XYZ file of N, CA and C in Angstrom:
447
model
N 7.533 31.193 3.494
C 7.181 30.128 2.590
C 7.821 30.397 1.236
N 8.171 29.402 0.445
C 9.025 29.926 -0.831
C 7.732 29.594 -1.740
N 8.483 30.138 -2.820
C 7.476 30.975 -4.046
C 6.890 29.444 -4.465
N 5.976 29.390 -4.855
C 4.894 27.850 -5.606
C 4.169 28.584 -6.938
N 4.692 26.591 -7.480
C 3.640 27.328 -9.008
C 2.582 25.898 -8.437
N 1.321 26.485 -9.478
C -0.089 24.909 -8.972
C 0.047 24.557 -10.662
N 0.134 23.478 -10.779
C 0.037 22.443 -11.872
C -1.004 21.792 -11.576
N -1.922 21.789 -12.561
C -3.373 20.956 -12.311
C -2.776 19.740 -12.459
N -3.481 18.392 -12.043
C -3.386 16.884 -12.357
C -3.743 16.734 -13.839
N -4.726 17.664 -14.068
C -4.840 17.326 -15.474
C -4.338 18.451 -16.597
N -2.786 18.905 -16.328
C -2.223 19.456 -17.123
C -1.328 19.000 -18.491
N -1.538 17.473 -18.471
C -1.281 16.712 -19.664
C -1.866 16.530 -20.707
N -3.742 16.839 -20.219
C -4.735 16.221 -20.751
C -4.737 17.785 -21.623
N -4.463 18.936 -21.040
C -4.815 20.234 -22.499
C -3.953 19.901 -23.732
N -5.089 19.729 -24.553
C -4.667 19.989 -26.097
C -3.393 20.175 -26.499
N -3.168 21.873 -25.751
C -1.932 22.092 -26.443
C -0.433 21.478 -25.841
N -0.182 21.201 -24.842
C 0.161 20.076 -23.983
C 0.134 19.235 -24.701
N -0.621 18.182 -24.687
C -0.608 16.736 -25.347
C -0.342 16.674 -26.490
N 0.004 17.717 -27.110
C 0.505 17.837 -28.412
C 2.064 18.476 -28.634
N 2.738 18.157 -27.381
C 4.149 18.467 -27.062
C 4.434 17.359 -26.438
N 5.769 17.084 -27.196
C 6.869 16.018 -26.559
C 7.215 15.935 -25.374
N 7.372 15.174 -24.472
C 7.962 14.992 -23.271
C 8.868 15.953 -22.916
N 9.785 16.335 -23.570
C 11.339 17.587 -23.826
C 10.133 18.544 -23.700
N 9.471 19.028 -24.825
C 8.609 20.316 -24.712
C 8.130 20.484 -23.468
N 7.274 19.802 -23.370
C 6.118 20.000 -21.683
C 7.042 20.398 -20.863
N 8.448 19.046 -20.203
C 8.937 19.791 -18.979
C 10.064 21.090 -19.614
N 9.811 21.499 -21.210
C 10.765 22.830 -20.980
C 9.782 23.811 -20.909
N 8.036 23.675 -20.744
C 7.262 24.639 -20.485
C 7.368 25.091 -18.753
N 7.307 23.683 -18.665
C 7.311 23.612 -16.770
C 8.389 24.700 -16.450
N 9.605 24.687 -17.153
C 11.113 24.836 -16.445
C 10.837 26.683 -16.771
N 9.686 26.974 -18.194
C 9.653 28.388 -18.400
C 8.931 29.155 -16.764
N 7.762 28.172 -17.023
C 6.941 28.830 -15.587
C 7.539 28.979 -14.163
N 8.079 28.133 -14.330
C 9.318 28.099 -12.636
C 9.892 29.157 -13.156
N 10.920 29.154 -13.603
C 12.035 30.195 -14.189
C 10.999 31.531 -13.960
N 10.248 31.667 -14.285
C 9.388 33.379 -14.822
C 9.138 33.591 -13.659
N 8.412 32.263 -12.418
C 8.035 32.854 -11.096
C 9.047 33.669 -10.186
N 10.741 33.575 -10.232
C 11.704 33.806 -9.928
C 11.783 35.443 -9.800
N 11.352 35.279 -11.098
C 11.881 37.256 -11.746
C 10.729 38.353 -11.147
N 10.597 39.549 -11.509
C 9.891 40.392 -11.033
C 8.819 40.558 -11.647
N 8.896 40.279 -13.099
C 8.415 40.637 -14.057
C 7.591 38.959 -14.652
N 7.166 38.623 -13.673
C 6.848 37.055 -13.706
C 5.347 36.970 -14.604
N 5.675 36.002 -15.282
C 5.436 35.669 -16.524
C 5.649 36.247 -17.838
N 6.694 37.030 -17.900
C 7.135 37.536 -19.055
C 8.698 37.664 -18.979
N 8.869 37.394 -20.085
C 10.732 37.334 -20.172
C 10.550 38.644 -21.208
N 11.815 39.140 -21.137
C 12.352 40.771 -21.849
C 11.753 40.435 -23.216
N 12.771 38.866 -23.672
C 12.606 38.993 -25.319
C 13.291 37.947 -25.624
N 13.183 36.702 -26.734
C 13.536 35.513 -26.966
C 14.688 35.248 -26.485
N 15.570 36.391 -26.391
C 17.307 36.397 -26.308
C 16.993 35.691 -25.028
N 16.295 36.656 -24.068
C 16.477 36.485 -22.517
C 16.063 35.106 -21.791
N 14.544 34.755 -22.852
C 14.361 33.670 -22.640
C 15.396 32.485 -22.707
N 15.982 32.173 -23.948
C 17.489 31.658 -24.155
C 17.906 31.390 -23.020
N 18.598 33.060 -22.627
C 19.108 33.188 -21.357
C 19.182 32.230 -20.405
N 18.015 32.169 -20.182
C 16.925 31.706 -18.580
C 17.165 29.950 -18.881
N 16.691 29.634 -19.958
C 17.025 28.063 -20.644
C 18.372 28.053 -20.720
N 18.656 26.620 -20.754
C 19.866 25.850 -21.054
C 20.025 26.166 -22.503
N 20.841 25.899 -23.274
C 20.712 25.962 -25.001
C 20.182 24.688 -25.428
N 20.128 23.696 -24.681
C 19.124 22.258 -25.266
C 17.535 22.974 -24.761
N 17.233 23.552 -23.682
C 15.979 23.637 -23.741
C 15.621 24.438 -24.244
N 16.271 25.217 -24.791
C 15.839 26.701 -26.038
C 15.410 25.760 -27.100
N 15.751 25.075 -27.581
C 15.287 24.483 -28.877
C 13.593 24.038 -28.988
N 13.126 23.706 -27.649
C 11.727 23.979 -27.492
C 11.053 24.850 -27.634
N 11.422 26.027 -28.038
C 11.168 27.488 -27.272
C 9.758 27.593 -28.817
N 10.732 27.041 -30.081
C 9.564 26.843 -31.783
C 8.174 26.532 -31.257
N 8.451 25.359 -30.916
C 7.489 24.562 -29.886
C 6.106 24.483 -29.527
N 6.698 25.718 -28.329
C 5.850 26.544 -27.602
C 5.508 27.278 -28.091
N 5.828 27.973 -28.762
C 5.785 29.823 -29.504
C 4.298 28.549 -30.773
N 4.580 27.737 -31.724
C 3.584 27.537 -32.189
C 2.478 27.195 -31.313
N 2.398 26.181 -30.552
C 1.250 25.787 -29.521
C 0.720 27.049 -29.158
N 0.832 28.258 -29.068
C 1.000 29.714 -27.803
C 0.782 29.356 -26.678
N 1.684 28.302 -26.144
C 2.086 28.284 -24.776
C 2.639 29.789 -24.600
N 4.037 29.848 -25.555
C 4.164 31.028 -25.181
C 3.999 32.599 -26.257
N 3.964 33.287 -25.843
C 3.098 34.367 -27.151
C 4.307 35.698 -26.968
N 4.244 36.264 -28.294
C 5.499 37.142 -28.418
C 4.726 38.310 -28.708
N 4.717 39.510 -27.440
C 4.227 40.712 -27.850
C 4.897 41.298 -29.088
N 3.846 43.095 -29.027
C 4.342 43.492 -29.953
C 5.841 44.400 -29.216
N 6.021 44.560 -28.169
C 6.985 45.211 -27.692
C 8.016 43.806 -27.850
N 8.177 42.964 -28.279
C 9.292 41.513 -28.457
C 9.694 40.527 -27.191
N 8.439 41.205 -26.128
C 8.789 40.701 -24.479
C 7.995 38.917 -25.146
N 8.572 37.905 -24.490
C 8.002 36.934 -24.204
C 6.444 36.778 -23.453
N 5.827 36.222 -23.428
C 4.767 35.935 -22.295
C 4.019 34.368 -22.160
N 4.342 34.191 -21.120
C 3.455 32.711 -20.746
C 2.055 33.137 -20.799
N 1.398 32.309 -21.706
C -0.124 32.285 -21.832
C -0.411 31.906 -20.751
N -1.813 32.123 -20.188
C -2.573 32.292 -18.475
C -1.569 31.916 -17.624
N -0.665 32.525 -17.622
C 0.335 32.536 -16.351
C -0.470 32.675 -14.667
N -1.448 33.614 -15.131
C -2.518 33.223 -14.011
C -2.706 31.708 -13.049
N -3.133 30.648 -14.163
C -3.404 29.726 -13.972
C -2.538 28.572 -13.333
N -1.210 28.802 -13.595
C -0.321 28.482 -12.575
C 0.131 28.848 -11.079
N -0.566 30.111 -10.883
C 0.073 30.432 -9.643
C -1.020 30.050 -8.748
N -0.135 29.805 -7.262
C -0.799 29.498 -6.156
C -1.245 30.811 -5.755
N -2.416 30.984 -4.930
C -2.864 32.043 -3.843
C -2.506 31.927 -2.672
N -1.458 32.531 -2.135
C -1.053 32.184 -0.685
C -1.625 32.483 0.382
N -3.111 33.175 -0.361
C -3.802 34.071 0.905
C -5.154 33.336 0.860
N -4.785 31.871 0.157
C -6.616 31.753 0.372
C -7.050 30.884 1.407
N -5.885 29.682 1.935
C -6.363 29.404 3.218
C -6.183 30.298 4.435
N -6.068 31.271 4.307
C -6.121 32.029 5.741
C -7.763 32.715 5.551
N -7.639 33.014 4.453
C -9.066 33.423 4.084
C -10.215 32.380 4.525
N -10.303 31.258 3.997
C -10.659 30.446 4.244
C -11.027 29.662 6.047
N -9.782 30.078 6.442
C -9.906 29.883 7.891
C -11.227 30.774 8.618
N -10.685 32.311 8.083
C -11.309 33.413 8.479
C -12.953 33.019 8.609
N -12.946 32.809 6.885
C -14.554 32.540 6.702
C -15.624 31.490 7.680
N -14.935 30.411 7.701
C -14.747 29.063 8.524
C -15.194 29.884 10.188
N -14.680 30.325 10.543
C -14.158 31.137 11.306
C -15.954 31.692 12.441
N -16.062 32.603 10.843
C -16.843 33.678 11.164
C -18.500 32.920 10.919
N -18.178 32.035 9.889
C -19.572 31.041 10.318
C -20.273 30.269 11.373
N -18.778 29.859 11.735
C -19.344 29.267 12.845
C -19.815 29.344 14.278
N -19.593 31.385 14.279
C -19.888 32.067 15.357
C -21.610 32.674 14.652
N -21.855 32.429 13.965
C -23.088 32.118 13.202
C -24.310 31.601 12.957
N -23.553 30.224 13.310
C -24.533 28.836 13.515
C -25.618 29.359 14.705
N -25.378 29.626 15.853
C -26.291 29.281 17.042
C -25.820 31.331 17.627
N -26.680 31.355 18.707
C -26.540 32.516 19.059
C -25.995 32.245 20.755
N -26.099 30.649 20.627
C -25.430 30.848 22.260
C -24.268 30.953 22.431
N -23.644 31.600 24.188
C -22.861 32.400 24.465
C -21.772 30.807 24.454
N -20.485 31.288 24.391
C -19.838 30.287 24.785
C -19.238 29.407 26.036
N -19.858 29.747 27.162
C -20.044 29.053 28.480
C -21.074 27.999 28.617
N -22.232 28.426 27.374
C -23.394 27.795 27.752
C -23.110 26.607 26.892
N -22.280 26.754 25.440
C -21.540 25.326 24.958
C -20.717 24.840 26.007
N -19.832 25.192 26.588
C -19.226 24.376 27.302
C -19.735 23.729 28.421
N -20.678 24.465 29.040
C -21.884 23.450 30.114
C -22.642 22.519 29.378
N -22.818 22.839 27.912
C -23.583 21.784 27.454
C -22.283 20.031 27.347
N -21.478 20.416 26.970
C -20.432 19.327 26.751
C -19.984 18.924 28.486
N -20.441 19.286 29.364
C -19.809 18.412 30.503
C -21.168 18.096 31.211
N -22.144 18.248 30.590
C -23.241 17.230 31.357
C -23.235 16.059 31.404
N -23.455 15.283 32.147
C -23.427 13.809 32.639
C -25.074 13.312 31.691
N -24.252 12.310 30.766
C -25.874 12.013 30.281
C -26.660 11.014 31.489
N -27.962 11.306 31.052
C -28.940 10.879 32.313
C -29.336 9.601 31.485
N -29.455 8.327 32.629
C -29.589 6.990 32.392
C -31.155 7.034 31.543
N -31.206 6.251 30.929
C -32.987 6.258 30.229
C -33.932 5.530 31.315
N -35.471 6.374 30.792
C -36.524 6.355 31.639
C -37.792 6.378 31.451
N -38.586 6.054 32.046
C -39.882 6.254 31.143
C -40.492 7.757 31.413
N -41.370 8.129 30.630
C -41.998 9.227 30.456
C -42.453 10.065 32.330
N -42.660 8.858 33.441
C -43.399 9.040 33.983
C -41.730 9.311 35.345
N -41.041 9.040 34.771
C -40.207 9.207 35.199
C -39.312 7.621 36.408
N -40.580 7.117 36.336
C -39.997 5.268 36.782
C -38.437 4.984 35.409
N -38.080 3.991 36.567
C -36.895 3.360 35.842
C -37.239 2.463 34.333
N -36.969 1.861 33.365
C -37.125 1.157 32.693
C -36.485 -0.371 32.972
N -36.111 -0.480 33.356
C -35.401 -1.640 34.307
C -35.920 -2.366 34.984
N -36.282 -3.763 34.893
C -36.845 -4.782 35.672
C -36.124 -5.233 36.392
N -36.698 -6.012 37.546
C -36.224 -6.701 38.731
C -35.544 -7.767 37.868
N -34.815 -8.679 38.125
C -34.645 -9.705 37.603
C -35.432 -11.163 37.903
N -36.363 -10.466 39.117
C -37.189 -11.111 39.236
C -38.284 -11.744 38.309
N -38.915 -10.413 38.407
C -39.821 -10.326 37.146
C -39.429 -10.925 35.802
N -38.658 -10.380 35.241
C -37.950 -11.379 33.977
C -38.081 -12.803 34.164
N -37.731 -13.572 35.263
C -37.510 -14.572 34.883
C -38.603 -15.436 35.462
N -39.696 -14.724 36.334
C -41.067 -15.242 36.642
C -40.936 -15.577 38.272
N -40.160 -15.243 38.515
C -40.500 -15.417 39.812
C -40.896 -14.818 41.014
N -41.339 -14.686 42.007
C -42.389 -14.155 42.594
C -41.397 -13.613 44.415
N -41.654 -12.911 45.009
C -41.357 -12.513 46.290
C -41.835 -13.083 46.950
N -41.432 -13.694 47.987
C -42.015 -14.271 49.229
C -41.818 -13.227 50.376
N -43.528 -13.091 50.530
C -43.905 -12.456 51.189
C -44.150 -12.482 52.805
């Protein structure tokens, strides 16, 4: 599977976001892609590198960001995407998820699994009264008429 970043639906609606230009936002997007690439993901060496990684039109965002602290400049001069966390996918949580799924539902009931599957091929039984007579009239009866005897 290739590498994924998660963008919330409502990643327009944060503050510091909505307070960046159209150019800004997708040159934040293009930082977080770009950073997932490297080893050292979510941090670039140092503004130079960032540069680097950008086009020279999308460096000009870079003020931008650095005021918003989208992105934040250690004291060692490395770049860093603020909650870089928050972008990444977990690639391990629907299997997890399966697992859990999984292990509940051997959970639910304590019966063996032959005795589910005899339960699913029983033939349902026609309805009846308590006493075990049919519920079903003659059509006789219904409509009043009588046996000749």
């Amino acid at each position: 599977m290739e590498p994924r970043v998660m963008i919330s639906i409502n990643f327009y609606l944060d503050p510091a976001i909505a307070s960046l230009t159209d150019f800004q936002s997708t040159t934040f997007l293009q930082c977080i892609i770009a950073s997932k690439r490297m080893r050292s993901a979510g941090r670039f060496k140092n503004l130079d590198h960032l540069k680097a990684v950008l086009d020279s039109v999308r460096a000009r965002a870079i003020p931008a960001l650095l005021k918003e602290d989208l992105l934040v400049v250690d004291q060692d001069g490395s770049v860093v995407i603020r909650n870089y966390s928050r972008y990444q996918v977990d690639l391990t949580s629907n299997a997890r998820g399966e697992v859990y799924r999984a292990r509940k539902r051997g959970q639910l009931t304590d019966r063996t699994e032959s005795e589910r599957e005899q339960e699913l091929n029983i033939t349902p039984k026609s309805p009846s009264r308590r006493d075990g007579k049919s519920r079903l009239l003659p059509i006789g009866d219904i409509l009043g008429l009588k046996k000749n005897a």
